[in-house]
PDB file of C-alpha atoms and ligand atoms in Angstrom:
ATOM      1  CA  UNK A  29      63.963 107.271  99.445  1.00 67.00           C
ATOM      2  CA  UNK A  30      60.461 106.214  98.738  1.00 74.00           C
ATOM      3  CA  UNK A  31      59.090 105.163  95.361  1.00 86.00           C
ATOM      4  CA  UNK A  32      56.359 106.853  93.540  1.00 93.00           C
ATOM      5  CA  UNK A  33      52.973 106.469  94.468  1.00 92.00           C
ATOM      6  CA  UNK A  34      51.519 103.727  91.871  1.00 91.00           C
ATOM      7  CA  UNK A  35      48.388 103.524  90.518  1.00 90.00           C
ATOM      8  CA  UNK A  36      45.668 103.070  92.115  1.00 93.00           C
ATOM      9  CA  UNK A  37      47.193 104.830  95.068  1.00 93.00           C
ATOM     10  CA  UNK A  38      46.442 108.339  95.071  1.00 95.00           C
ATOM     11  CA  UNK A  39      49.263 110.900  95.167  1.00 97.00           C
ATOM     12  CA  UNK A  40      49.784 113.486  97.570  1.00 97.00           C
ATOM     13  CA  UNK A  41      48.071 116.683  96.874  1.00 97.00           C
ATOM     14  CA  UNK A  42      51.330 118.581  96.298  1.00 97.00           C
ATOM     15  CA  UNK A  43      54.607 117.671  95.339  1.00 98.00           C
ATOM     16  CA  UNK A  44      56.984 119.070  98.134  1.00 98.00           C
ATOM     17  CA  UNK A  45      56.794 115.928 100.037  1.00 97.00           C
ATOM     18  CA  UNK A  46      58.176 113.761  97.317  1.00 97.00           C
ATOM     19  CA  UNK A  47      60.638 116.618  96.720  1.00 98.00           C
ATOM     20  CA  UNK A  48      62.194 116.612  99.938  1.00 98.00           C
ATOM     21  CA  UNK A  49      62.240 112.666  99.962  1.00 97.00           C
ATOM     22  CA  UNK A  50      64.114 112.356  96.611  1.00 97.00           C
ATOM     23  CA  UNK A  51      66.323 115.823  96.954  1.00 98.00           C
ATOM     24  CA  UNK A  52      69.135 116.033  99.571  1.00 97.00           C
ATOM     25  CA  UNK A  53      68.157 117.461 102.999  1.00 97.00           C
ATOM     26  CA  UNK A  54      69.071 120.976 103.891  1.00 95.00           C
ATOM     27  CA  UNK A  55      71.807 120.355 106.258  1.00 93.00           C
ATOM     28  CA  UNK A  56      73.151 117.022 104.427  1.00 95.00           C
ATOM     29  CA  UNK A  57      75.697 119.506 102.464  1.00 91.00           C
ATOM     30  CA  UNK A  58      75.188 117.468  99.131  1.00 95.00           C
ATOM     31  CA  UNK A  59      75.291 119.407  96.108  1.00 96.00           C
ATOM     32  CA  UNK A  60      74.088 117.355  93.320  1.00 97.00           C
ATOM     33  CA  UNK A  61      74.552 118.472  89.649  1.00 98.00           C
ATOM     34  CA  UNK A  62      71.762 119.323  87.670  1.00 98.00           C
ATOM     35  CA  UNK A  63      70.702 120.639  84.289  1.00 99.00           C
ATOM     36  CA  UNK A  64      69.717 124.469  84.440  1.00 99.00           C
ATOM     37  CA  UNK A  65      67.445 125.457  81.313  1.00 99.00           C
ATOM     38  CA  UNK A  66      66.933 128.915  80.424  1.00 98.00           C
ATOM     39  CA  UNK A  67      65.842 131.081  77.641  1.00 98.00           C
ATOM     40  CA  UNK A  68      68.532 132.414  75.813  1.00 98.00           C
ATOM     41  CA  UNK A  69      68.466 136.082  74.589  1.00 97.00           C
ATOM     42  CA  UNK A  70      67.996 134.947  70.943  1.00 97.00           C
ATOM     43  CA  UNK A  71      64.823 132.765  71.794  1.00 97.00           C
ATOM     44  CA  UNK A  72      66.450 129.723  71.442  1.00 98.00           C
ATOM     45  CA  UNK A  73      66.778 127.237  74.998  1.00 98.00           C
ATOM     46  CA  UNK A  74      70.049 127.629  76.456  1.00 98.00           C
ATOM     47  CA  UNK A  75      71.557 124.958  79.080  1.00 98.00           C
ATOM     48  CA  UNK A  76      74.191 123.792  81.397  1.00 98.00           C
ATOM     49  CA  UNK A  77      75.249 121.903  84.695  1.00 98.00           C
ATOM     50  CA  UNK A  78      75.370 123.702  87.716  1.00 98.00           C
ATOM     51  CA  UNK A  79      74.995 122.621  91.464  1.00 98.00           C
ATOM     52  CA  UNK A  80      72.061 122.098  93.205  1.00 98.00           C
ATOM     53  CA  UNK A  81      73.034 123.996  96.380  1.00 97.00           C
ATOM     54  CA  UNK A  82      69.780 123.660  98.448  1.00 97.00           C
ATOM     55  CA  UNK A  83      66.373 122.335  98.422  1.00 98.00           C
ATOM     56  CA  UNK A  84      64.828 124.365 101.309  1.00 97.00           C
ATOM     57  CA  UNK A  85      61.511 122.654 101.354  1.00 98.00           C
ATOM     58  CA  UNK A  86      59.811 125.060  98.589  1.00 98.00           C
ATOM     59  CA  UNK A  87      62.383 126.434  96.507  1.00 98.00           C
ATOM     60  CA  UNK A  88      65.542 125.242  94.544  1.00 98.00           C
ATOM     61  CA  UNK A  89      68.584 127.255  94.986  1.00 98.00           C
ATOM     62  CA  UNK A  90      71.681 127.602  92.676  1.00 98.00           C
ATOM     63  CA  UNK A  91      74.552 129.851  92.409  1.00 98.00           C
ATOM     64  CA  UNK A  92      76.799 131.518  89.798  1.00 98.00           C
ATOM     65  CA  UNK A  93      78.960 134.419  88.646  1.00 97.00           C
ATOM     66  CA  UNK A  94      76.967 137.570  88.016  1.00 97.00           C
ATOM     67  CA  UNK A  95      78.985 138.129  84.572  1.00 96.00           C
ATOM     68  CA  UNK A  96      77.678 134.593  83.238  1.00 97.00           C
ATOM     69  CA  UNK A  97      75.280 134.271  80.281  1.00 97.00           C
ATOM     70  CA  UNK A  98      72.525 132.466  82.507  1.00 98.00           C
ATOM     71  CA  UNK A  99      72.448 135.789  84.729  1.00 98.00           C
ATOM     72  CA  UNK A 100      72.025 137.805  81.566  1.00 98.00           C
ATOM     73  CA  UNK A 101      69.103 135.337  80.267  1.00 98.00           C
ATOM     74  CA  UNK A 102      67.279 135.314  83.736  1.00 98.00           C
ATOM     75  CA  UNK A 103      67.396 139.141  83.781  1.00 98.00           C
ATOM     76  CA  UNK A 104      65.455 139.244  80.832  1.00 98.00           C
ATOM     77  CA  UNK A 105      63.144 135.779  81.343  1.00 98.00           C
ATOM     78  CA  UNK A 106      63.284 135.137  84.938  1.00 98.00           C
ATOM     79  CA  UNK A 107      62.058 131.407  84.311  1.00 98.00           C
ATOM     80  CA  UNK A 108      64.020 128.186  84.411  1.00 98.00           C
ATOM     81  CA  UNK A 109      63.633 124.748  84.144  1.00 98.00           C
ATOM     82  CA  UNK A 110      66.115 122.438  86.343  1.00 99.00           C
ATOM     83  CA  UNK A 111      66.818 118.587  85.373  1.00 99.00           C
ATOM     84  CA  UNK A 112      68.012 116.439  88.306  1.00 98.00           C
ATOM     85  CA  UNK A 113      69.063 113.099  86.948  1.00 98.00           C
ATOM     86  CA  UNK A 114      69.566 110.150  89.411  1.00 97.00           C
ATOM     87  CA  UNK A 115      70.667 107.187  87.359  1.00 96.00           C
ATOM     88  CA  UNK A 116      71.545 104.893  90.188  1.00 96.00           C
ATOM     89  CA  UNK A 117      68.011 105.242  91.559  1.00 95.00           C
ATOM     90  CA  UNK A 118      66.466 105.447  88.041  1.00 97.00           C
ATOM     91  CA  UNK A 119      65.103 108.696  88.653  1.00 98.00           C
ATOM     92  CA  UNK A 120      64.622 111.968  87.013  1.00 98.00           C
ATOM     93  CA  UNK A 121      63.029 115.266  88.606  1.00 98.00           C
ATOM     94  CA  UNK A 122      62.346 118.238  85.986  1.00 98.00           C
ATOM     95  CA  UNK A 123      61.106 121.265  87.857  1.00 98.00           C
ATOM     96  CA  UNK A 124      59.914 124.550  86.178  1.00 98.00           C
ATOM     97  CA  UNK A 125      59.318 127.659  87.617  1.00 98.00           C
ATOM     98  CA  UNK A 126      60.195 131.666  88.481  1.00 98.00           C
ATOM     99  CA  UNK A 127      63.497 132.576  89.566  1.00 98.00           C
ATOM    100  CA  UNK A 128      64.423 135.328  91.979  1.00 98.00           C
ATOM    101  CA  UNK A 129      67.461 136.373  93.762  1.00 98.00           C
ATOM    102  CA  UNK A 130      68.352 134.768  97.232  1.00 98.00           C
ATOM    103  CA  UNK A 131      69.062 136.884 100.329  1.00 97.00           C
ATOM    104  CA  UNK A 132      72.496 137.839 100.950  1.00 96.00           C
ATOM    105  CA  UNK A 133      72.293 135.767 103.888  1.00 97.00           C
ATOM    106  CA  UNK A 134      71.389 132.712 101.681  1.00 96.00           C
ATOM    107  CA  UNK A 135      74.069 133.375  99.157  1.00 97.00           C
ATOM    108  CA  UNK A 136      76.694 133.562 101.818  1.00 97.00           C
ATOM    109  CA  UNK A 137      75.948 130.211 103.408  1.00 96.00           C
ATOM    110  CA  UNK A 138      75.715 128.834 100.022  1.00 96.00           C
ATOM    111  CA  UNK A 139      79.647 129.929  99.493  1.00 97.00           C
ATOM    112  CA  UNK A 140      80.561 128.707 102.870  1.00 96.00           C
ATOM    113  CA  UNK A 141      79.265 125.455 102.077  1.00 95.00           C
ATOM    114  CA  UNK A 142      81.419 125.078  98.802  1.00 96.00           C
ATOM    115  CA  UNK A 143      84.766 123.221  98.734  1.00 97.00           C
ATOM    116  CA  UNK A 144      87.732 125.415  98.763  1.00 97.00           C
ATOM    117  CA  UNK A 145      88.168 124.397  95.059  1.00 97.00           C
ATOM    118  CA  UNK A 146      84.978 125.854  94.206  1.00 98.00           C
ATOM    119  CA  UNK A 147      85.699 128.879  96.222  1.00 98.00           C
ATOM    120  CA  UNK A 148      88.816 129.683  94.138  1.00 98.00           C
ATOM    121  CA  UNK A 149      87.189 128.903  90.965  1.00 97.00           C
ATOM    122  CA  UNK A 150      84.383 131.276  92.107  1.00 97.00           C
ATOM    123  CA  UNK A 151      87.142 134.045  92.433  1.00 97.00           C
ATOM    124  CA  UNK A 152      89.302 133.084  89.430  1.00 94.00           C
ATOM    125  CA  UNK A 153      86.717 132.371  86.884  1.00 88.00           C
ATOM    126  CA  UNK A 154      86.851 135.261  84.656  1.00 89.00           C
ATOM    127  CA  UNK A 155      87.367 135.921  81.146  1.00 90.00           C
ATOM    128  CA  UNK A 156      90.593 137.581  81.674  1.00 89.00           C
ATOM    129  CA  UNK A 157      91.621 134.001  82.931  1.00 90.00           C
ATOM    130  CA  UNK A 158      89.782 132.519  80.251  1.00 90.00           C
ATOM    131  CA  UNK A 159      92.202 133.577  77.690  1.00 94.00           C
ATOM    132  CA  UNK A 160      95.380 132.773  79.474  1.00 95.00           C
ATOM    133  CA  UNK A 161      97.373 129.705  78.627  1.00 96.00           C
ATOM    134  CA  UNK A 162      97.109 126.537  81.082  1.00 95.00           C
ATOM    135  CA  UNK A 163     100.555 127.183  82.697  1.00 97.00           C
ATOM    136  CA  UNK A 164      99.759 130.971  83.271  1.00 96.00           C
ATOM    137  CA  UNK A 165      96.428 130.013  84.618  1.00 96.00           C
ATOM    138  CA  UNK A 166      97.708 127.806  87.253  1.00 96.00           C
ATOM    139  CA  UNK A 167     100.470 130.406  88.374  1.00 96.00           C
ATOM    140  CA  UNK A 168      97.575 132.880  88.719  1.00 95.00           C
ATOM    141  CA  UNK A 169      95.439 130.227  90.596  1.00 96.00           C
ATOM    142  CA  UNK A 170      98.500 129.320  92.764  1.00 97.00           C
ATOM    143  CA  UNK A 171      99.397 133.012  93.762  1.00 97.00           C
ATOM    144  CA  UNK A 172      95.755 133.861  94.765  1.00 97.00           C
ATOM    145  CA  UNK A 173      95.210 130.561  96.748  1.00 97.00           C
ATOM    146  CA  UNK A 174      98.951 131.289  98.489  1.00 98.00           C
ATOM    147  CA  UNK A 175      97.763 134.923  99.107  1.00 98.00           C
ATOM    148  CA  UNK A 176      94.335 134.024 100.746  1.00 97.00           C
ATOM    149  CA  UNK A 177      95.426 131.094 102.971  1.00 95.00           C
ATOM    150  CA  UNK A 178      92.211 131.578 105.571  1.00 94.00           C
ATOM    151  CA  UNK A 179      88.762 131.389 104.770  1.00 95.00           C
ATOM    152  CA  UNK A 180      87.495 133.161 101.712  1.00 97.00           C
ATOM    153  CA  UNK A 181      84.593 135.472 101.482  1.00 97.00           C
ATOM    154  CA  UNK A 182      82.469 135.550  98.334  1.00 98.00           C
ATOM    155  CA  UNK A 183      83.674 137.570  95.486  1.00 98.00           C
ATOM    156  CA  UNK A 184      81.530 140.446  94.579  1.00 97.00           C
ATOM    157  CA  UNK A 185      80.138 138.570  91.442  1.00 97.00           C
ATOM    158  CA  UNK A 186      78.815 135.632  93.676  1.00 98.00           C
ATOM    159  CA  UNK A 187      75.324 135.156  92.892  1.00 98.00           C
ATOM    160  CA  UNK A 188      72.311 132.859  94.142  1.00 98.00           C
ATOM    161  CA  UNK A 189      69.051 132.130  92.682  1.00 98.00           C
ATOM    162  CA  UNK A 190      66.104 130.316  93.909  1.00 98.00           C
ATOM    163  CA  UNK A 191      63.268 128.578  91.684  1.00 98.00           C
ATOM    164  CA  UNK A 192      59.830 128.463  92.791  1.00 98.00           C
ATOM    165  CA  UNK A 193      58.251 125.436  91.087  1.00 98.00           C
ATOM    166  CA  UNK A 194      55.284 126.090  88.954  1.00 97.00           C
ATOM    167  CA  UNK A 195      55.668 122.685  87.520  1.00 98.00           C
ATOM    168  CA  UNK A 196      57.036 119.427  88.631  1.00 98.00           C
ATOM    169  CA  UNK A 197      57.495 115.874  86.821  1.00 98.00           C
ATOM    170  CA  UNK A 198      58.983 113.026  88.632  1.00 98.00           C
ATOM    171  CA  UNK A 199      60.239 110.179  86.530  1.00 98.00           C
ATOM    172  CA  UNK A 200      60.839 106.699  88.100  1.00 97.00           C
ATOM    173  CA  UNK A 201      62.075 103.855  85.951  1.00 97.00           C
ATOM    174  CA  UNK A 202      61.377 100.243  86.357  1.00 94.00           C
ATOM    175  CA  UNK A 203      63.850  97.560  84.968  1.00 93.00           C
ATOM    176  CA  UNK A 204      60.880  95.036  84.893  1.00 94.00           C
ATOM    177  CA  UNK A 205      58.273  97.328  83.363  1.00 94.00           C
ATOM    178  CA  UNK A 206      56.892 100.668  82.079  1.00 94.00           C
ATOM    179  CA  UNK A 207      58.392 103.890  83.663  1.00 96.00           C
ATOM    180  CA  UNK A 208      56.296 106.073  86.020  1.00 95.00           C
ATOM    181  CA  UNK A 209      55.726 109.631  85.567  1.00 97.00           C
ATOM    182  CA  UNK A 210      53.737 111.703  87.993  1.00 98.00           C
ATOM    183  CA  UNK A 211      53.162 115.660  86.818  1.00 98.00           C
ATOM    184  CA  UNK A 212      52.045 118.233  89.068  1.00 98.00           C
ATOM    185  CA  UNK A 213      50.848 121.679  88.165  1.00 98.00           C
ATOM    186  CA  UNK A 214      50.453 124.747  89.820  1.00 97.00           C
ATOM    187  CA  UNK A 215      47.014 125.936  89.235  1.00 94.00           C
ATOM    188  CA  UNK A 216      46.697 130.027  89.672  1.00 83.00           C
ATOM    189  CA  UNK A 217      42.994 130.757  89.681  1.00 71.00           C
ATOM    190  CA  UNK A 218      43.154 134.068  91.275  1.00 73.00           C
ATOM    191  CA  UNK A 219      45.797 136.018  93.216  1.00 71.00           C
ATOM    192  CA  UNK A 220      46.502 134.177  96.607  1.00 76.00           C
ATOM    193  CA  UNK A 221      44.150 131.071  95.383  1.00 84.00           C
ATOM    194  CA  UNK A 222      46.658 128.298  94.100  1.00 90.00           C
ATOM    195  CA  UNK A 223      46.274 124.872  94.237  1.00 95.00           C
ATOM    196  CA  UNK A 224      48.260 121.925  92.825  1.00 97.00           C
ATOM    197  CA  UNK A 225      46.879 119.462  90.353  1.00 97.00           C
ATOM    198  CA  UNK A 226      48.619 115.988  89.415  1.00 98.00           C
ATOM    199  CA  UNK A 227      48.240 113.813  86.090  1.00 97.00           C
ATOM    200  CA  UNK A 228      49.820 110.465  85.441  1.00 97.00           C
ATOM    201  CA  UNK A 229      51.990 110.807  82.103  1.00 97.00           C
ATOM    202  CA  UNK A 230      53.042 108.177  79.752  1.00 94.00           C
ATOM    203  CA  UNK A 231      56.957 107.715  79.312  1.00 90.00           C
TER     204      UNK A 231
HETATM  205  C1  LIG B 512      79.706 119.170  87.176  1.00 74.91           C
HETATM  206  C2  LIG B 512      79.673 120.787  86.982  1.00 74.91           C
HETATM  207  C3  LIG B 512      79.267 121.766  88.002  1.00 74.91           C
HETATM  208  C4  LIG B 512      78.942 122.995  87.628  1.00 74.91           C
HETATM  209  N1  LIG B 512      78.417 123.661  88.671  1.00 74.91           N
HETATM  210  C5  LIG B 512      78.212 125.064  88.382  1.00 74.91           C
HETATM  211  C6  LIG B 512      77.705 125.946  89.161  1.00 74.91           C
HETATM  212  O1  LIG B 512      77.043 125.322  90.308  1.00 74.91           O
HETATM  213  N2  LIG B 512      77.349 127.122  89.060  1.00 74.91           N
HETATM  214  C7  LIG B 512      77.870 127.707  87.783  1.00 74.91           C
HETATM  215  O2  LIG B 512      77.861 128.901  87.567  1.00 74.91           O
HETATM  216  N3  LIG B 512      78.316 126.976  86.818  1.00 74.91           N
HETATM  217  C8  LIG B 512      78.640 125.853  87.341  1.00 74.91           C
HETATM  218  N4  LIG B 512      79.259 125.071  86.337  1.00 74.91           N
HETATM  219  C9  LIG B 512      79.582 125.579  85.269  1.00 74.91           C
HETATM  220  C10 LIG B 512      78.378 125.912  84.054  1.00 74.91           C
HETATM  221  O3  LIG B 512      78.148 124.477  83.622  1.00 74.91           O
HETATM  222  C11 LIG B 512      78.423 126.658  82.895  1.00 74.91           C
HETATM  223  O4  LIG B 512      79.574 126.271  82.148  1.00 74.91           O
HETATM  224  C12 LIG B 512      79.023 128.091  83.635  1.00 74.91           C
HETATM  225  O5  LIG B 512      78.209 128.351  84.826  1.00 74.91           O
HETATM  226  C13 LIG B 512      78.812 129.125  82.470  1.00 74.91           C
HETATM  227  O6  LIG B 512      77.407 129.070  82.062  1.00 74.91           O
HETATM  228  P1  LIG B 512      76.473 129.999  81.060  1.00 74.91           P
HETATM  229  O7  LIG B 512      77.641 131.017  80.134  1.00 74.91           O
HETATM  230  O8  LIG B 512      75.760 129.425  80.558  1.00 74.91           O
HETATM  231  O9  LIG B 512      75.997 131.272  82.107  1.00 74.91           O
HETATM  232  C14 LIG B 512      79.345 123.501  86.332  1.00 74.91           C
HETATM  233  C15 LIG B 512      80.013 122.790  85.339  1.00 74.91           C
HETATM  234  C16 LIG B 512      79.979 121.071  85.789  1.00 74.91           C
HETATM  235  C17 LIG B 512      80.579 120.282  84.540  1.00 74.91           C
END
């Protein structure tokens, strides 16, 4: 991982090279956590932790359950911010953009990349289970696990989304000096006439 280009070095024209450098490579199998912020149906922000399933070089993918609040919220306002914190590297990436469903092939590939535990969770994580006592939940979990010993397919409720950035803010700390922040913004002048601009921000 390279550091953020410090003044007077001119940063790259667009943020995707830096993102590719800071986020896991597509074939790494790594799925770090990130905070996914959406606009709640009441207008207040909403946020929760999800796995960063994939950065494909242009979009950030995440996966969830079709019955979740975030899916309802994204159906109303298909925009979100993801915050990826890397405390060990003193780094933070905040990416805001437009959210759209991934293809069925992409959603299936992400499910296959999940651990058996997370695949079982995708099948079992429903409101009915949420209302059961812990002992009953484990009985139900074990019964489902035993009844499906082979590879699991995704449940019908499995959903994948990809966020296409319009703003990317990269933050890097320096224990001996001020932190560095580089903010990229997508300028949409006319249809098919887009370009990225950047600024150095304090903080
Ligand atoms: C470490 C961690 C990872 C998580 N990963 C996911 C995930 O990839 N997808 C997901 O839908 N929920 C994930 N969750 C659960 C969410 O934080 C959240 O509780 C759930 O998605 C329901 O959110 P919603 O009601 O706001 O839609 C994760 C939680 C934690 C603590």
